[in-house]
Structures are given as C-alpha cells and as structure tokens.
C-alpha cells in the first residue's frame, strides 16, 4: 500500500492582538428568574424596572414583581442609585432589603422573591455577545418566540409557584390545523410564513402576563397566568378568532397569495398535585380530542375525560 506523507502548509504568521479600546457600558444581567441570562444595557438617566410594559422601561417576568417595581438613576459618571417604587415585595441590594441605595459593578439587585440582577460593565462587544448568546439559547430562530427549552424552564417555576401560593394558571397546547397540506400545496416558504404570522398574532393578542412559545413544528404553547380553566377557554377561543378570521399573505412559486388557517387547542389548569410533565400530557390529550372531533376548536382537559 502506498504511503502518503501528510503535510501542513507553513503560513509564517503571528497572531494579531489589539487591546480593546471600547468604552464599557453598564448593564444589568438577569442571574435568576424566568429570563436568566437576559442583558439590559443602561444609559445615563432614569430607567424603570417592572412587569408591565406600560409602566416600565425594562419588562421583566417573574413572580412577585410589581408593574413598576424599581427605578434606577444613572449619572453621566456611571454612578447608579436604585429606589423601590412602593413595590409589593420590595427590593434587596446584595441580600439586604432597602428602600433606596447605590449599586456598583458586581452588586446584586433582587426584585421580590425570584428575580435577581447583577450590575456589570463589560466591553460593548462582550455585551453584544452576551445578548446574542441569550437570544440563541432562549428564542426560536424562525418566529422569535421563546423556544421549547426556555418555556419548560419557566413552566417548572410556574408549577413551583402554584404549589406555594395556590394561584390560578392554565397551560394550553395549540396545533395549526392541516399544516402539512400548506407545505405540500404552497411550499415550505409558505409554511414558514404561516408559522411566523401565527406566532405574531398569538403574541399580539395574549395579555402581558401570559407566555407564548413555539413548542416544535406547527405546535405552540401558552401559559395563561391568573386564569382558571373556564376563563382560559374563553381566551383561547378569542385567539382562535384572531388566527382564523383574517387571511395570511404567503409566498408561493406562483407569487404571493392569501390563505386562511385555523388551530385546535387543548387546555388544562395547573394544580397542586401535578408536575409539569403531567400537565403537558393532560393538555396534549385535550388537543388530540379537539383534532379528533373536527379541529378548529378548543377542548379542556375536563371535557376530554
């Protein structure tokens, strides 16, 4: 057998090194809570943190957060002060409850019982990298919704909170009806356009406290907070109308055209006796019942028994 010598070309170069001259920007990094890993850049001026988009500059998900929970004041010199906005569950600086205080890089700010943020000052390139890594780890690349893994982490937190506080929360699984025929008839770009539009309409019409995720393929999942089973069915029926009543414009080999799609949904209510896997199984059984009985409908886990 012929012996071949393996060679590597000698390029004769030295690694290029350039010390970063980028200005460091203050940011808050979520270190615990539903949005762990998220990065919030801070600029001089006043920034409000809370769970409501109407009352806060940075919207953060988590149990126990008030609509406007805390206010940060960042000076032109990078000095940061934080103030509690009469929140229900208070704020803590490095573990100590406070109404007002100062923060420096490395300090931890905790809002309520679950959400902690750390003040940091990385180079802007590092900050951008952290943001991109967080998006890649938590978001679905096609629809921009949170992905299955991130949703399951949030569901575990929601189940634990429900067990502790006896809160009313529902879980719904949604499946786009006859999605395979969209791909077969109009092509995969049309199918992708349908998924993007369904995601956008769901995200637009749920309430601020609800969580929408792409669960896989043509399946979506919604966490309906502060809602019992009867109320959850009403909300899902409204969403079904938002999806089905207005046609979607999709690309096809023959040009753009309008098509209409519907969805089927199964919904169940979180309780003290079930874990996340059992909840998903109950919602899946209800979804199967919705599809088996004609599609384009919502079935609750009680009705599917």
PDB file of C-alpha atoms in Angstrom, residues 4-192:
ATOM      1  CA  UNK A   4       1.317   9.207   1.661  1.00  0.00           C
ATOM      2  CA  UNK A   5       3.018  11.868   3.733  1.00  0.00           C
ATOM      3  CA  UNK A   6       0.607  14.328   5.372  1.00  0.00           C
ATOM      4  CA  UNK A   7       1.885  17.883   5.326  1.00  0.00           C
ATOM      5  CA  UNK A   8       0.582  21.187   6.587  1.00  0.00           C
ATOM      6  CA  UNK A   9       1.362  24.426   4.819  1.00  0.00           C
ATOM      7  CA  UNK A  10       3.589  26.742   6.816  1.00  0.00           C
ATOM      8  CA  UNK A  11       1.999  30.183   6.731  1.00  0.00           C
ATOM      9  CA  UNK A  12       4.524  32.062   8.838  1.00  0.00           C
ATOM     10  CA  UNK A  13       2.242  34.474  10.658  1.00  0.00           C
ATOM     11  CA  UNK A  14       1.978  35.885  14.141  1.00  0.00           C
ATOM     12  CA  UNK A  15      -1.406  36.179  15.850  1.00  0.00           C
ATOM     13  CA  UNK A  16      -2.734  39.706  15.744  1.00  0.00           C
ATOM     14  CA  UNK A  17      -3.565  41.180  19.119  1.00  0.00           C
ATOM     15  CA  UNK A  18      -5.174  44.519  19.706  1.00  0.00           C
ATOM     16  CA  UNK A  19      -6.195  45.736  23.116  1.00  0.00           C
ATOM     17  CA  UNK A  20      -9.840  46.740  23.164  1.00  0.00           C
ATOM     18  CA  UNK A  21     -10.360  50.481  23.303  1.00  0.00           C
ATOM     19  CA  UNK A  22     -14.141  50.176  23.515  1.00  0.00           C
ATOM     20  CA  UNK A  23     -15.912  52.143  26.194  1.00  0.00           C
ATOM     21  CA  UNK A  24     -17.523  49.944  28.800  1.00  0.00           C
ATOM     22  CA  UNK A  25     -21.271  50.305  29.245  1.00  0.00           C
ATOM     23  CA  UNK A  26     -23.184  49.470  32.378  1.00  0.00           C
ATOM     24  CA  UNK A  27     -25.756  46.730  32.081  1.00  0.00           C
ATOM     25  CA  UNK A  28     -27.971  44.529  34.228  1.00  0.00           C
ATOM     26  CA  UNK A  29     -27.692  40.767  33.727  1.00  0.00           C
ATOM     27  CA  UNK A  30     -30.509  38.544  34.979  1.00  0.00           C
ATOM     28  CA  UNK A  31     -28.853  35.875  37.138  1.00  0.00           C
ATOM     29  CA  UNK A  32     -32.008  34.180  38.460  1.00  0.00           C
ATOM     30  CA  UNK A  33     -35.614  34.121  37.342  1.00  0.00           C
ATOM     31  CA  UNK A  34     -37.568  33.280  34.212  1.00  0.00           C
ATOM     32  CA  UNK A  35     -35.303  35.365  31.946  1.00  0.00           C
ATOM     33  CA  UNK A  36     -31.968  34.171  33.317  1.00  0.00           C
ATOM     34  CA  UNK A  37     -29.150  35.355  31.032  1.00  0.00           C
ATOM     35  CA  UNK A  38     -31.000  38.366  29.636  1.00  0.00           C
ATOM     36  CA  UNK A  39     -28.941  41.572  29.361  1.00  0.00           C
ATOM     37  CA  UNK A  40     -30.368  45.082  29.824  1.00  0.00           C
ATOM     38  CA  UNK A  41     -27.987  47.903  28.724  1.00  0.00           C
ATOM     39  CA  UNK A  42     -28.120  51.021  30.906  1.00  0.00           C
ATOM     40  CA  UNK A  43     -27.700  54.598  29.704  1.00  0.00           C
ATOM     41  CA  UNK A  44     -27.455  57.811  31.734  1.00  0.00           C
ATOM     42  CA  UNK A  45     -30.845  58.899  33.017  1.00  0.00           C
ATOM     43  CA  UNK A  46     -33.787  57.186  34.692  1.00  0.00           C
ATOM     44  CA  UNK A  47     -34.752  53.564  33.951  1.00  0.00           C
ATOM     45  CA  UNK A  48     -37.758  51.787  35.462  1.00  0.00           C
ATOM     46  CA  UNK A  49     -37.907  48.026  36.069  1.00  0.00           C
ATOM     47  CA  UNK A  50     -41.140  46.029  36.421  1.00  0.00           C
ATOM     48  CA  UNK A  51     -43.512  43.523  34.872  1.00  0.00           C
ATOM     49  CA  UNK A  52     -45.694  45.966  32.893  1.00  0.00           C
ATOM     50  CA  UNK A  53     -44.717  47.393  29.530  1.00  0.00           C
ATOM     51  CA  UNK A  54     -46.986  50.382  30.212  1.00  0.00           C
ATOM     52  CA  UNK A  55     -45.198  51.310  33.426  1.00  0.00           C
ATOM     53  CA  UNK A  56     -41.596  50.123  32.932  1.00  0.00           C
ATOM     54  CA  UNK A  57     -38.713  50.702  30.540  1.00  0.00           C
ATOM     55  CA  UNK A  58     -37.363  47.177  31.077  1.00  0.00           C
ATOM     56  CA  UNK A  59     -40.048  44.495  31.360  1.00  0.00           C
ATOM     57  CA  UNK A  60     -39.001  41.511  33.465  1.00  0.00           C
ATOM     58  CA  UNK A  61     -41.008  38.324  34.038  1.00  0.00           C
ATOM     59  CA  UNK A  62     -41.189  36.785  37.477  1.00  0.00           C
ATOM     60  CA  UNK A  63     -43.460  36.062  40.395  1.00  0.00           C
ATOM     61  CA  UNK A  64     -43.883  38.853  42.896  1.00  0.00           C
ATOM     62  CA  UNK A  65     -42.849  41.717  40.585  1.00  0.00           C
ATOM     63  CA  UNK A  66     -44.929  44.880  40.662  1.00  0.00           C
ATOM     64  CA  UNK A  67     -45.934  46.673  37.472  1.00  0.00           C
ATOM     65  CA  UNK A  68     -43.327  49.352  38.245  1.00  0.00           C
ATOM     66  CA  UNK A  69     -41.038  47.772  40.823  1.00  0.00           C
ATOM     67  CA  UNK A  70     -37.844  49.851  40.988  1.00  0.00           C
ATOM     68  CA  UNK A  71     -36.233  52.919  39.450  1.00  0.00           C
ATOM     69  CA  UNK A  72     -32.573  53.258  38.520  1.00  0.00           C
ATOM     70  CA  UNK A  73     -30.897  56.639  38.197  1.00  0.00           C
ATOM     71  CA  UNK A  74     -27.609  56.512  36.238  1.00  0.00           C
ATOM     72  CA  UNK A  75     -25.429  59.622  36.283  1.00  0.00           C
ATOM     73  CA  UNK A  76     -23.178  60.735  33.415  1.00  0.00           C
ATOM     74  CA  UNK A  77     -20.236  59.493  35.517  1.00  0.00           C
ATOM     75  CA  UNK A  78     -21.718  55.988  35.796  1.00  0.00           C
ATOM     76  CA  UNK A  79     -22.964  56.241  39.372  1.00  0.00           C
ATOM     77  CA  UNK A  80     -26.077  54.131  39.902  1.00  0.00           C
ATOM     78  CA  UNK A  81     -28.748  54.603  42.550  1.00  0.00           C
ATOM     79  CA  UNK A  82     -31.821  52.394  42.903  1.00  0.00           C
ATOM     80  CA  UNK A  83     -35.145  53.179  44.566  1.00  0.00           C
ATOM     81  CA  UNK A  84     -38.085  50.952  45.487  1.00  0.00           C
ATOM     82  CA  UNK A  85     -41.301  52.230  43.862  1.00  0.00           C
ATOM     83  CA  UNK A  86     -43.547  51.078  46.716  1.00  0.00           C
ATOM     84  CA  UNK A  87     -43.441  47.551  45.329  1.00  0.00           C
ATOM     85  CA  UNK A  88     -45.417  44.778  46.969  1.00  0.00           C
ATOM     86  CA  UNK A  89     -42.434  42.518  47.665  1.00  0.00           C
ATOM     87  CA  UNK A  90     -39.594  45.005  47.965  1.00  0.00           C
ATOM     88  CA  UNK A  91     -36.060  45.133  46.624  1.00  0.00           C
ATOM     89  CA  UNK A  92     -32.797  43.845  48.059  1.00  0.00           C
ATOM     90  CA  UNK A  93     -29.227  45.041  47.468  1.00  0.00           C
ATOM     91  CA  UNK A  94     -26.715  42.219  47.981  1.00  0.00           C
ATOM     92  CA  UNK A  95     -29.326  40.395  50.065  1.00  0.00           C
ATOM     93  CA  UNK A  96     -30.298  43.341  52.293  1.00  0.00           C
ATOM     94  CA  UNK A  97     -33.745  44.872  51.949  1.00  0.00           C
ATOM     95  CA  UNK A  98     -33.614  48.562  51.076  1.00  0.00           C
ATOM     96  CA  UNK A  99     -35.880  51.402  50.009  1.00  0.00           C
ATOM     97  CA  UNK A 100     -33.011  53.206  48.306  1.00  0.00           C
ATOM     98  CA  UNK A 101     -29.307  52.578  47.770  1.00  0.00           C
ATOM     99  CA  UNK A 102     -26.336  52.707  45.423  1.00  0.00           C
ATOM    100  CA  UNK A 103     -25.065  49.959  43.090  1.00  0.00           C
ATOM    101  CA  UNK A 104     -21.588  49.311  41.777  1.00  0.00           C
ATOM    102  CA  UNK A 105     -20.433  46.657  39.270  1.00  0.00           C
ATOM    103  CA  UNK A 106     -20.673  43.225  40.841  1.00  0.00           C
ATOM    104  CA  UNK A 107     -23.582  44.141  43.130  1.00  0.00           C
ATOM    105  CA  UNK A 108     -26.774  42.099  43.014  1.00  0.00           C
ATOM    106  CA  UNK A 109     -30.244  43.646  42.882  1.00  0.00           C
ATOM    107  CA  UNK A 110     -33.112  41.313  43.814  1.00  0.00           C
ATOM    108  CA  UNK A 111     -36.718  42.223  42.973  1.00  0.00           C
ATOM    109  CA  UNK A 112     -39.239  40.264  45.000  1.00  0.00           C
ATOM    110  CA  UNK A 113     -38.708  36.585  45.802  1.00  0.00           C
ATOM    111  CA  UNK A 114     -37.420  35.227  42.474  1.00  0.00           C
ATOM    112  CA  UNK A 115     -35.674  37.727  40.184  1.00  0.00           C
ATOM    113  CA  UNK A 116     -32.047  38.766  40.745  1.00  0.00           C
ATOM    114  CA  UNK A 117     -29.936  41.003  38.507  1.00  0.00           C
ATOM    115  CA  UNK A 118     -26.251  41.818  38.640  1.00  0.00           C
ATOM    116  CA  UNK A 119     -24.782  45.176  37.672  1.00  0.00           C
ATOM    117  CA  UNK A 120     -21.888  44.692  35.249  1.00  0.00           C
ATOM    118  CA  UNK A 121     -19.737  46.810  32.932  1.00  0.00           C
ATOM    119  CA  UNK A 122     -18.389  44.643  30.074  1.00  0.00           C
ATOM    120  CA  UNK A 123     -16.992  45.960  26.807  1.00  0.00           C
ATOM    121  CA  UNK A 124     -19.773  46.641  24.325  1.00  0.00           C
ATOM    122  CA  UNK A 125     -18.586  43.768  22.130  1.00  0.00           C
ATOM    123  CA  UNK A 126     -18.846  41.394  25.103  1.00  0.00           C
ATOM    124  CA  UNK A 127     -22.246  42.806  25.967  1.00  0.00           C
ATOM    125  CA  UNK A 128     -23.449  42.222  22.400  1.00  0.00           C
ATOM    126  CA  UNK A 129     -22.082  38.691  22.532  1.00  0.00           C
ATOM    127  CA  UNK A 130     -23.947  38.003  25.793  1.00  0.00           C
ATOM    128  CA  UNK A 131     -27.174  39.318  24.278  1.00  0.00           C
ATOM    129  CA  UNK A 132     -26.735  37.200  21.152  1.00  0.00           C
ATOM    130  CA  UNK A 133     -25.951  34.092  23.209  1.00  0.00           C
ATOM    131  CA  UNK A 134     -29.068  34.664  25.303  1.00  0.00           C
ATOM    132  CA  UNK A 135     -31.238  35.070  22.210  1.00  0.00           C
ATOM    133  CA  UNK A 136     -29.782  31.944  20.638  1.00  0.00           C
ATOM    134  CA  UNK A 137     -30.347  29.895  23.776  1.00  0.00           C
ATOM    135  CA  UNK A 138     -33.880  31.065  24.523  1.00  0.00           C
ATOM    136  CA  UNK A 139     -35.553  32.127  21.261  1.00  0.00           C
ATOM    137  CA  UNK A 140     -36.925  30.177  18.337  1.00  0.00           C
ATOM    138  CA  UNK A 141     -34.965  31.213  15.251  1.00  0.00           C
ATOM    139  CA  UNK A 142     -37.988  31.368  12.922  1.00  0.00           C
ATOM    140  CA  UNK A 143     -40.743  33.001  14.970  1.00  0.00           C
ATOM    141  CA  UNK A 144     -38.782  34.927  17.605  1.00  0.00           C
ATOM    142  CA  UNK A 145     -40.882  33.386  20.383  1.00  0.00           C
ATOM    143  CA  UNK A 146     -39.147  31.709  23.297  1.00  0.00           C
ATOM    144  CA  UNK A 147     -38.190  28.136  22.469  1.00  0.00           C
ATOM    145  CA  UNK A 148     -39.251  24.815  23.979  1.00  0.00           C
ATOM    146  CA  UNK A 149     -36.345  24.530  26.413  1.00  0.00           C
ATOM    147  CA  UNK A 150     -36.804  28.033  27.780  1.00  0.00           C
ATOM    148  CA  UNK A 151     -40.545  27.516  28.135  1.00  0.00           C
ATOM    149  CA  UNK A 152     -40.097  24.269  30.040  1.00  0.00           C
ATOM    150  CA  UNK A 153     -37.808  26.078  32.482  1.00  0.00           C
ATOM    151  CA  UNK A 154     -40.473  28.736  33.014  1.00  0.00           C
ATOM    152  CA  UNK A 155     -43.138  26.072  33.418  1.00  0.00           C
ATOM    153  CA  UNK A 156     -41.156  24.432  36.220  1.00  0.00           C
ATOM    154  CA  UNK A 157     -41.006  27.794  38.011  1.00  0.00           C
ATOM    155  CA  UNK A 158     -44.721  28.338  37.444  1.00  0.00           C
ATOM    156  CA  UNK A 159     -45.613  24.911  38.828  1.00  0.00           C
ATOM    157  CA  UNK A 160     -43.482  25.559  41.919  1.00  0.00           C
ATOM    158  CA  UNK A 161     -45.147  28.964  42.466  1.00  0.00           C
ATOM    159  CA  UNK A 162     -48.593  27.417  42.014  1.00  0.00           C
ATOM    160  CA  UNK A 163     -47.792  24.806  44.642  1.00  0.00           C
ATOM    161  CA  UNK A 164     -46.647  27.518  47.062  1.00  0.00           C
ATOM    162  CA  UNK A 165     -49.337  30.123  46.549  1.00  0.00           C
ATOM    163  CA  UNK A 166     -52.378  28.254  45.103  1.00  0.00           C
ATOM    164  CA  UNK A 167     -52.511  30.515  42.038  1.00  0.00           C
ATOM    165  CA  UNK A 168     -54.846  30.015  39.078  1.00  0.00           C
ATOM    166  CA  UNK A 169     -52.823  29.304  35.926  1.00  0.00           C
ATOM    167  CA  UNK A 170     -53.629  27.362  32.749  1.00  0.00           C
ATOM    168  CA  UNK A 171     -51.494  25.610  30.150  1.00  0.00           C
ATOM    169  CA  UNK A 172     -52.622  25.365  26.514  1.00  0.00           C
ATOM    170  CA  UNK A 173     -51.199  23.440  23.565  1.00  0.00           C
ATOM    171  CA  UNK A 174     -52.062  24.770  20.094  1.00  0.00           C
ATOM    172  CA  UNK A 175     -51.659  22.944  16.780  1.00  0.00           C
ATOM    173  CA  UNK A 176     -52.118  24.613  13.372  1.00  0.00           C
ATOM    174  CA  UNK A 177     -54.752  22.605  11.507  1.00  0.00           C
ATOM    175  CA  UNK A 178     -53.753  20.797   8.280  1.00  0.00           C
ATOM    176  CA  UNK A 179     -50.327  22.400   8.296  1.00  0.00           C
ATOM    177  CA  UNK A 180     -48.815  19.628   6.169  1.00  0.00           C
ATOM    178  CA  UNK A 181     -51.193  20.496   3.343  1.00  0.00           C
ATOM    179  CA  UNK A 182     -49.910  24.108   3.405  1.00  0.00           C
ATOM    180  CA  UNK A 183     -46.373  22.859   2.829  1.00  0.00           C
ATOM    181  CA  UNK A 184     -47.470  20.300   0.224  1.00  0.00           C
ATOM    182  CA  UNK A 185     -49.658  22.743  -1.704  1.00  0.00           C
ATOM    183  CA  UNK A 186     -47.755  26.014  -1.471  1.00  0.00           C
ATOM    184  CA  UNK A 187     -44.217  25.023  -0.458  1.00  0.00           C
ATOM    185  CA  UNK A 188     -42.177  25.284   2.725  1.00  0.00           C
ATOM    186  CA  UNK A 189     -41.625  29.081   2.489  1.00  0.00           C
ATOM    187  CA  UNK A 190     -45.406  29.438   2.712  1.00  0.00           C
ATOM    188  CA  UNK A 191     -45.461  27.126   5.711  1.00  0.00           C
ATOM    189  CA  UNK A 192     -42.753  29.192   7.411  1.00  0.00           C
TER     190      UNK A 192
END
